């Protein structure tokens, strides 16, 4: 994402929201489970998040960022799950009360059942349609930078608290879930007598909450065949040929960056997912960049200007996989470092 665009985002957030929350725990892992049926064009969807915590200092409460979420229940996971009391404060904080003081060094898993709102604005998780292919139906994507992970799942939505992720998404047959990390399994399941598919994704390397990514919809993929982590493009059916230039450019840039930086690409895959009408142009989610779909498609093979535009954005977002995703600023006052390195490499 470009620095100027990010500044516009930051101006829309309150100053209070941009005060670091030094909480008495570190998140170790987020495990997200959700079910979504795009054919019903939902306004929200049910989800469960398991949050593995390591307590740093003794505490009587667990405070999480949560915005526009309808929280149904909270429990402490164990041999015998323990229901926990909770309350929502200041419209963006979920405050959970354990039954007793959690001591320093304690590890605990909190399970939260909730419903997340689907937005029309491009923040949190949002809905779009493809104006060139409306037959694809509604498509759902996340945009979580800077402070919108809390609109997808309760979290310690601070860039310095990195955690691993697992995702389990259940969607109707014919739809795809794309997320951070590596696809561990895809299998058919039955929901209410209908055929659905279950996708399981896993990222075993810690990363920041603002870099979590989900995409749900009808996609076709184009893969590079490059040895090592899989490099792919995800667009609408029949658009694969137009995406070939962007895929080849991404592979060339990745090969150059590895040699120039002396650091191998640090993630298990790199997917570029085309987002129709995406307001922000590109977003460097860890291993799964979301990019305005028109900026991934070469409609005129003779246009050097179009090629320059595609390569410019593709290289910038790819560079963030090192600067921003692998090495991350502690707090948002240093976001310019992410963008400066990405712009230089691009």
Tab-separated table of C-alpha atoms in Angstrom:
chain	number	residue	atom	x	y	z
A	1	UNK	CA	0.000	0.000	0.000
A	2	UNK	CA	1.293	3.459	-0.841
A	3	UNK	CA	2.348	5.867	1.912
A	4	UNK	CA	0.077	8.706	0.750
A	5	UNK	CA	-2.924	6.382	0.709
A	6	UNK	CA	-2.051	5.123	4.180
A	7	UNK	CA	-1.852	8.687	5.512
A	8	UNK	CA	-5.400	9.224	4.255
A	9	UNK	CA	-6.430	6.107	6.174
A	10	UNK	CA	-4.700	7.314	9.309
A	11	UNK	CA	-6.419	10.694	9.148
A	12	UNK	CA	-9.728	8.859	9.331
A	13	UNK	CA	-8.818	7.178	12.625
A	14	UNK	CA	-9.009	8.764	16.055
A	15	UNK	CA	-5.819	9.820	17.823
A	16	UNK	CA	-6.806	7.630	20.773
A	17	UNK	CA	-6.900	4.563	18.541
A	18	UNK	CA	-3.306	5.264	17.564
A	19	UNK	CA	-2.002	5.039	21.115
A	20	UNK	CA	-0.125	1.736	21.609
A	21	UNK	CA	-1.876	-0.654	23.983
A	22	UNK	CA	0.831	-2.331	26.071
A	23	UNK	CA	-1.195	-5.259	27.360
A	24	UNK	CA	-0.085	-7.884	29.921
A	25	UNK	CA	0.076	-10.716	27.398
A	26	UNK	CA	1.488	-11.815	24.046
A	27	UNK	CA	-0.723	-13.524	21.503
A	28	UNK	CA	0.887	-16.716	20.244
A	29	UNK	CA	-1.745	-17.908	17.773
A	30	UNK	CA	-5.107	-17.033	16.222
A	31	UNK	CA	-7.280	-19.916	15.006
A	32	UNK	CA	-10.228	-18.617	12.963
A	33	UNK	CA	-13.195	-20.758	11.883
A	34	UNK	CA	-15.999	-19.288	9.784
A	35	UNK	CA	-18.843	-20.239	7.480
A	36	UNK	CA	-20.032	-18.045	4.648
A	37	UNK	CA	-22.587	-18.520	1.885
A	38	UNK	CA	-22.004	-15.877	-0.831
A	39	UNK	CA	-25.121	-17.057	-2.662
A	40	UNK	CA	-27.256	-15.514	0.094
A	41	UNK	CA	-25.315	-12.215	-0.133
A	42	UNK	CA	-24.895	-12.051	3.656
A	43	UNK	CA	-24.573	-8.877	5.688
A	44	UNK	CA	-22.668	-10.717	8.416
A	45	UNK	CA	-21.271	-14.194	9.065
A	46	UNK	CA	-20.706	-16.387	12.138
A	47	UNK	CA	-17.188	-17.176	13.309
A	48	UNK	CA	-15.205	-18.646	16.170
A	49	UNK	CA	-11.732	-17.436	17.121
A	50	UNK	CA	-9.361	-19.339	19.415
A	51	UNK	CA	-6.680	-17.033	20.802
A	52	UNK	CA	-3.610	-18.580	22.455
A	53	UNK	CA	-2.120	-16.201	25.010
A	54	UNK	CA	1.069	-16.116	27.030
A	55	UNK	CA	0.679	-13.948	30.116
A	56	UNK	CA	3.599	-11.525	30.685
A	57	UNK	CA	2.452	-9.962	33.945
A	58	UNK	CA	-0.279	-11.096	36.360
A	59	UNK	CA	-3.685	-9.813	35.310
A	60	UNK	CA	-7.361	-10.014	36.256
A	61	UNK	CA	-8.652	-9.070	32.798
A	62	UNK	CA	-7.962	-9.640	29.125
A	63	UNK	CA	-8.593	-6.672	26.877
A	64	UNK	CA	-8.972	-7.220	23.128
A	65	UNK	CA	-9.707	-4.917	20.222
A	66	UNK	CA	-13.137	-5.613	18.715
A	67	UNK	CA	-15.216	-3.346	16.491
A	68	UNK	CA	-18.587	-3.979	14.826
A	69	UNK	CA	-18.570	-7.532	16.202
A	70	UNK	CA	-21.572	-9.160	17.872
A	71	UNK	CA	-19.999	-11.304	20.606
A	72	UNK	CA	-22.182	-14.211	21.677
A	73	UNK	CA	-19.970	-16.079	24.144
A	74	UNK	CA	-16.449	-16.288	25.584
A	75	UNK	CA	-14.885	-19.281	27.286
A	76	UNK	CA	-11.546	-20.416	28.627
A	77	UNK	CA	-10.561	-23.558	26.740
A	78	UNK	CA	-9.392	-26.538	28.815
A	79	UNK	CA	-10.329	-30.044	29.914
A	80	UNK	CA	-13.516	-28.452	31.171
A	81	UNK	CA	-14.330	-25.242	29.222
A	82	UNK	CA	-15.069	-22.342	31.550
A	83	UNK	CA	-17.580	-19.655	30.468
A	84	UNK	CA	-16.188	-16.167	31.011
A	85	UNK	CA	-17.951	-12.888	31.649
A	86	UNK	CA	-17.257	-10.086	29.196
A	87	UNK	CA	-18.360	-6.606	28.230
A	88	UNK	CA	-17.863	-4.255	25.318
A	89	UNK	CA	-16.404	-0.854	26.146
A	90	UNK	CA	-15.869	2.313	24.088
A	91	UNK	CA	-17.371	0.563	21.034
A	92	UNK	CA	-14.054	-1.100	20.162
A	93	UNK	CA	-12.845	-2.960	23.260
A	94	UNK	CA	-13.805	-6.423	24.465
A	95	UNK	CA	-12.935	-6.825	28.152
A	96	UNK	CA	-12.909	-10.427	29.425
A	97	UNK	CA	-12.832	-11.408	33.104
A	98	UNK	CA	-11.099	-14.714	33.973
A	99	UNK	CA	-12.370	-16.566	37.077
A	100	UNK	CA	-9.081	-15.882	38.879
A	101	UNK	CA	-5.843	-13.978	38.397
A	102	UNK	CA	-3.760	-15.194	35.485
A	103	UNK	CA	-0.177	-15.433	36.683
A	104	UNK	CA	2.906	-14.431	34.717
A	105	UNK	CA	4.078	-17.280	32.494
A	106	UNK	CA	0.600	-18.797	32.268
A	107	UNK	CA	-0.593	-19.981	28.881
A	108	UNK	CA	-4.301	-19.742	28.162
A	109	UNK	CA	-6.640	-20.168	25.190
A	110	UNK	CA	-9.731	-18.005	24.926
A	111	UNK	CA	-12.532	-19.044	22.552
A	112	UNK	CA	-14.919	-16.369	21.300
A	113	UNK	CA	-18.075	-17.000	19.294
A	114	UNK	CA	-19.249	-13.946	17.400
A	115	UNK	CA	-20.642	-12.525	14.173
A	116	UNK	CA	-18.684	-10.117	11.959
A	117	UNK	CA	-20.268	-7.374	9.878
A	118	UNK	CA	-19.652	-7.326	6.118
A	119	UNK	CA	-18.936	-3.796	4.932
A	120	UNK	CA	-19.514	-1.922	1.697
A	121	UNK	CA	-16.563	0.387	2.397
A	122	UNK	CA	-13.208	-1.278	1.734
A	123	UNK	CA	-12.226	-1.980	5.349
A	124	UNK	CA	-12.540	-4.965	7.638
A	125	UNK	CA	-14.206	-7.623	5.507
A	126	UNK	CA	-16.119	-6.151	2.576
A	127	UNK	CA	-18.229	-7.139	-0.417
A	128	UNK	CA	-17.690	-6.215	-4.070
A	129	UNK	CA	-18.930	-7.405	-7.446
A	130	UNK	CA	-16.883	-7.716	-10.608
A	131	UNK	CA	-18.287	-5.140	-13.071
A	132	UNK	CA	-16.761	-7.090	-15.972
A	133	UNK	CA	-18.076	-10.462	-14.781
A	134	UNK	CA	-21.182	-9.961	-12.604
A	135	UNK	CA	-21.959	-13.664	-13.007
A	136	UNK	CA	-19.210	-14.353	-10.459
A	137	UNK	CA	-21.628	-13.166	-7.815
A	138	UNK	CA	-20.563	-11.350	-4.642
A	139	UNK	CA	-16.884	-11.492	-3.699
A	140	UNK	CA	-15.533	-10.930	-0.185
A	141	UNK	CA	-12.123	-9.583	0.768
A	142	UNK	CA	-10.325	-8.176	3.798
A	143	UNK	CA	-8.521	-4.845	4.143
A	144	UNK	CA	-7.132	-4.657	7.686
A	145	UNK	CA	-4.447	-1.950	7.549
A	146	UNK	CA	-4.143	-0.004	9.718
A	147	UNK	CA	-6.629	-0.803	12.535
A	148	UNK	CA	-9.270	-3.013	10.955
A	149	UNK	CA	-8.293	-6.551	12.005
A	150	UNK	CA	-10.570	-5.855	14.977
A	151	UNK	CA	-13.477	-5.720	12.495
A	152	UNK	CA	-12.745	-9.300	11.412
A	153	UNK	CA	-11.869	-10.955	14.731
A	154	UNK	CA	-11.186	-9.943	18.358
A	155	UNK	CA	-7.445	-9.407	18.572
A	156	UNK	CA	-4.530	-7.555	20.062
A	157	UNK	CA	-4.545	-5.315	17.014
A	158	UNK	CA	-1.037	-3.933	17.513
A	159	UNK	CA	1.627	-4.406	14.802
A	160	UNK	CA	4.294	-5.432	17.336
A	161	UNK	CA	2.312	-8.415	18.685
A	162	UNK	CA	2.907	-10.990	15.953
A	163	UNK	CA	1.241	-14.398	15.981
A	164	UNK	CA	0.776	-17.493	13.838
A	165	UNK	CA	-2.590	-18.211	12.169
A	166	UNK	CA	-4.850	-21.050	11.096
A	167	UNK	CA	-8.011	-20.555	9.063
A	168	UNK	CA	-10.911	-22.944	8.480
A	169	UNK	CA	-13.453	-21.613	6.021
A	170	UNK	CA	-16.612	-23.401	4.858
A	171	UNK	CA	-18.190	-22.100	1.631
A	172	UNK	CA	-20.561	-23.501	-1.038
A	173	UNK	CA	-19.093	-25.849	-3.628
A	174	UNK	CA	-17.556	-23.843	-6.474
A	175	UNK	CA	-16.330	-21.080	-4.184
A	176	UNK	CA	-12.758	-20.697	-2.969
A	177	UNK	CA	-11.176	-19.404	0.254
A	178	UNK	CA	-7.713	-17.850	-0.096
A	179	UNK	CA	-5.758	-16.905	3.030
A	180	UNK	CA	-2.275	-16.402	4.442
A	181	UNK	CA	0.203	-19.243	4.457
A	182	UNK	CA	-0.148	-22.699	2.983
A	183	UNK	CA	-3.285	-24.567	1.953
A	184	UNK	CA	-3.312	-27.637	4.199
A	185	UNK	CA	-6.494	-29.256	2.937
A	186	UNK	CA	-9.568	-28.833	0.761
A	187	UNK	CA	-12.422	-31.289	1.129
A	188	UNK	CA	-16.157	-31.582	0.457
A	189	UNK	CA	-18.572	-31.225	3.382
A	190	UNK	CA	-22.348	-31.144	3.680
A	191	UNK	CA	-24.178	-28.256	5.329
A	192	UNK	CA	-27.956	-28.403	5.607
A	193	UNK	CA	-28.112	-30.994	2.870
A	194	UNK	CA	-26.103	-28.818	0.474
A	195	UNK	CA	-22.619	-29.434	-0.898
A	196	UNK	CA	-19.967	-27.147	0.587
A	197	UNK	CA	-16.168	-27.091	0.593
A	198	UNK	CA	-13.893	-26.735	3.598
A	199	UNK	CA	-10.553	-24.955	3.163
A	200	UNK	CA	-7.826	-25.054	5.808
A	201	UNK	CA	-4.931	-22.598	5.614
A	202	UNK	CA	-1.978	-22.323	7.987
A	203	UNK	CA	0.788	-19.774	8.526
A	204	UNK	CA	3.364	-21.072	10.987
A	205	UNK	CA	5.478	-17.898	11.036
A	206	UNK	CA	4.312	-15.005	13.246
A	207	UNK	CA	3.054	-11.867	11.536
A	208	UNK	CA	1.016	-8.777	12.404
A	209	UNK	CA	-2.782	-8.669	12.607
A	210	UNK	CA	-3.074	-5.950	9.949
A	211	UNK	CA	-1.543	-8.394	7.433
A	212	UNK	CA	-4.143	-11.149	7.880
A	213	UNK	CA	-5.960	-11.881	4.599
A	214	UNK	CA	-9.118	-13.650	3.519
A	215	UNK	CA	-10.719	-13.787	0.080
A	216	UNK	CA	-13.934	-15.672	-0.676
A	217	UNK	CA	-15.466	-16.034	-4.130
A	218	UNK	CA	-15.195	-17.650	-7.540
A	219	UNK	CA	-11.592	-17.532	-8.758
A	220	UNK	CA	-9.327	-19.134	-11.314
A	221	UNK	CA	-5.642	-19.471	-10.530
A	222	UNK	CA	-2.556	-19.173	-12.702
A	223	UNK	CA	0.665	-20.641	-11.277
A	224	UNK	CA	4.240	-19.958	-12.300
A	225	UNK	CA	5.884	-23.362	-11.975
A	226	UNK	CA	8.894	-21.685	-10.331
A	227	UNK	CA	10.766	-23.958	-7.919
A	228	UNK	CA	10.342	-23.081	-4.270
A	229	UNK	CA	7.309	-21.301	-2.767
A	230	UNK	CA	4.345	-21.349	-5.144
A	231	UNK	CA	3.785	-18.063	-7.020
A	232	UNK	CA	0.229	-17.564	-8.293
A	233	UNK	CA	-2.368	-15.112	-9.595
A	234	UNK	CA	-6.097	-15.354	-8.773
A	235	UNK	CA	-8.599	-13.687	-11.109
A	236	UNK	CA	-11.976	-14.292	-12.714
A	237	UNK	CA	-12.634	-17.203	-15.043
A	238	UNK	CA	-11.234	-16.503	-18.512
A	239	UNK	CA	-8.906	-13.733	-17.340
A	240	UNK	CA	-5.899	-15.990	-16.770
A	241	UNK	CA	-4.237	-15.102	-20.094
A	242	UNK	CA	-4.380	-11.384	-19.296
A	243	UNK	CA	-2.820	-12.079	-15.871
A	244	UNK	CA	0.182	-13.922	-17.338
A	245	UNK	CA	2.260	-10.746	-17.750
A	246	UNK	CA	1.791	-9.781	-14.083
A	247	UNK	CA	2.683	-13.310	-12.992
A	248	UNK	CA	5.886	-13.329	-15.058
A	249	UNK	CA	6.795	-9.866	-13.773
A	250	UNK	CA	6.257	-10.995	-10.169
A	251	UNK	CA	8.567	-13.984	-10.635
A	252	UNK	CA	11.262	-11.782	-12.199
A	253	UNK	CA	11.005	-9.260	-9.359
A	254	UNK	CA	11.127	-12.007	-6.732
A	255	UNK	CA	14.276	-13.502	-8.272
A	256	UNK	CA	15.895	-10.065	-8.333
A	257	UNK	CA	14.889	-9.182	-4.756
A	258	UNK	CA	16.291	-12.425	-3.361
A	259	UNK	CA	19.643	-11.788	-5.032
A	260	UNK	CA	19.753	-8.064	-4.236
A	261	UNK	CA	18.755	-8.455	-0.578
A	262	UNK	CA	20.588	-11.700	0.106
A	263	UNK	CA	17.466	-12.997	1.871
A	264	UNK	CA	15.284	-15.707	0.370
A	265	UNK	CA	11.575	-15.037	0.022
A	266	UNK	CA	10.462	-15.658	3.624
A	267	UNK	CA	6.945	-17.113	3.258
A	268	UNK	CA	5.482	-20.465	2.085
A	269	UNK	CA	3.737	-19.017	-0.983
A	270	UNK	CA	3.017	-15.755	-2.772
A	271	UNK	CA	-0.454	-15.217	-4.160
A	272	UNK	CA	-1.711	-12.076	-5.886
A	273	UNK	CA	-5.504	-11.951	-5.622
A	274	UNK	CA	-7.388	-9.646	-7.979
A	275	UNK	CA	-9.952	-7.480	-6.159
A	276	UNK	CA	-12.426	-5.813	-8.543
A	277	UNK	CA	-12.804	-2.045	-7.894
A	278	UNK	CA	-10.295	-2.220	-4.983
A	279	UNK	CA	-10.042	1.334	-3.666
A	280	UNK	CA	-6.511	1.058	-2.246
A	281	UNK	CA	-4.762	-0.335	-5.323
A	282	UNK	CA	-2.701	-2.967	-3.516
A	283	UNK	CA	-2.302	-4.384	-0.010
A	284	UNK	CA	0.691	-6.509	0.957
A	285	UNK	CA	-1.011	-9.109	3.180
A	286	UNK	CA	1.518	-11.724	4.247
A	287	UNK	CA	1.964	-14.209	1.383
A	288	UNK	CA	-1.407	-13.140	-0.116
A	289	UNK	CA	-1.408	-9.666	-1.667
A	290	UNK	CA	-4.745	-8.125	-2.607
A	291	UNK	CA	-4.477	-5.980	-5.738
A	292	UNK	CA	-6.945	-3.988	-7.802
A	293	UNK	CA	-7.889	-6.516	-10.474
A	294	UNK	CA	-7.425	-4.064	-13.354
A	295	UNK	CA	-3.829	-3.608	-12.206
A	296	UNK	CA	-3.209	-7.332	-12.632
A	297	UNK	CA	-4.594	-7.659	-16.182
A	298	UNK	CA	-2.783	-6.654	-19.367
A	299	UNK	CA	-5.564	-5.760	-21.796
A	300	UNK	CA	-3.281	-4.326	-24.490
A	301	UNK	CA	-0.047	-6.271	-24.998
A	302	UNK	CA	1.414	-3.378	-27.019
A	303	UNK	CA	0.968	-0.806	-24.232
A	304	UNK	CA	4.271	-0.077	-22.495
A	305	UNK	CA	2.453	2.293	-20.125
A	306	UNK	CA	0.117	-0.490	-18.964
A	307	UNK	CA	3.089	-2.804	-18.471
A	308	UNK	CA	4.920	-0.182	-16.394
A	309	UNK	CA	1.842	0.337	-14.204
A	310	UNK	CA	1.445	-3.408	-13.596
A	311	UNK	CA	5.142	-3.964	-12.830
A	312	UNK	CA	5.301	-0.886	-10.595
A	313	UNK	CA	2.488	-2.003	-8.302
A	314	UNK	CA	3.422	-5.704	-8.377
A	315	UNK	CA	7.030	-4.997	-7.407
A	316	UNK	CA	6.071	-2.543	-4.643
A	317	UNK	CA	3.650	-4.963	-2.966
A	318	UNK	CA	6.063	-7.871	-3.362
A	319	UNK	CA	8.861	-5.841	-1.747
A	320	UNK	CA	6.639	-5.412	1.318
A	321	UNK	CA	6.893	-9.157	1.917
A	322	UNK	CA	10.386	-8.357	3.225
A	323	UNK	CA	9.871	-4.756	4.427
A	324	UNK	CA	6.642	-4.558	6.387
A	325	UNK	CA	5.709	-8.224	6.643
A	326	UNK	CA	8.982	-9.998	7.537
A	327	UNK	CA	10.513	-6.933	9.220
A	328	UNK	CA	7.740	-4.796	10.704
A	329	UNK	CA	7.750	-1.372	12.333
A	330	UNK	CA	7.054	-1.527	16.077
A	331	UNK	CA	4.414	1.184	15.826
A	332	UNK	CA	2.637	3.252	13.171
A	333	UNK	CA	4.891	6.307	13.503
A	334	UNK	CA	7.502	4.303	11.573
A	335	UNK	CA	5.203	3.157	8.750
A	336	UNK	CA	7.228	5.360	6.387
A	337	UNK	CA	10.068	2.825	6.651
A	338	UNK	CA	7.824	0.091	5.218
A	339	UNK	CA	6.837	2.313	2.332
A	340	UNK	CA	10.274	3.815	1.716
A	341	UNK	CA	11.960	0.436	1.301
A	342	UNK	CA	9.111	-0.911	-0.856
A	343	UNK	CA	9.148	2.165	-3.062
A	344	UNK	CA	12.945	2.006	-3.422
A	345	UNK	CA	12.898	-1.669	-4.383
A	346	UNK	CA	9.951	-1.148	-6.721
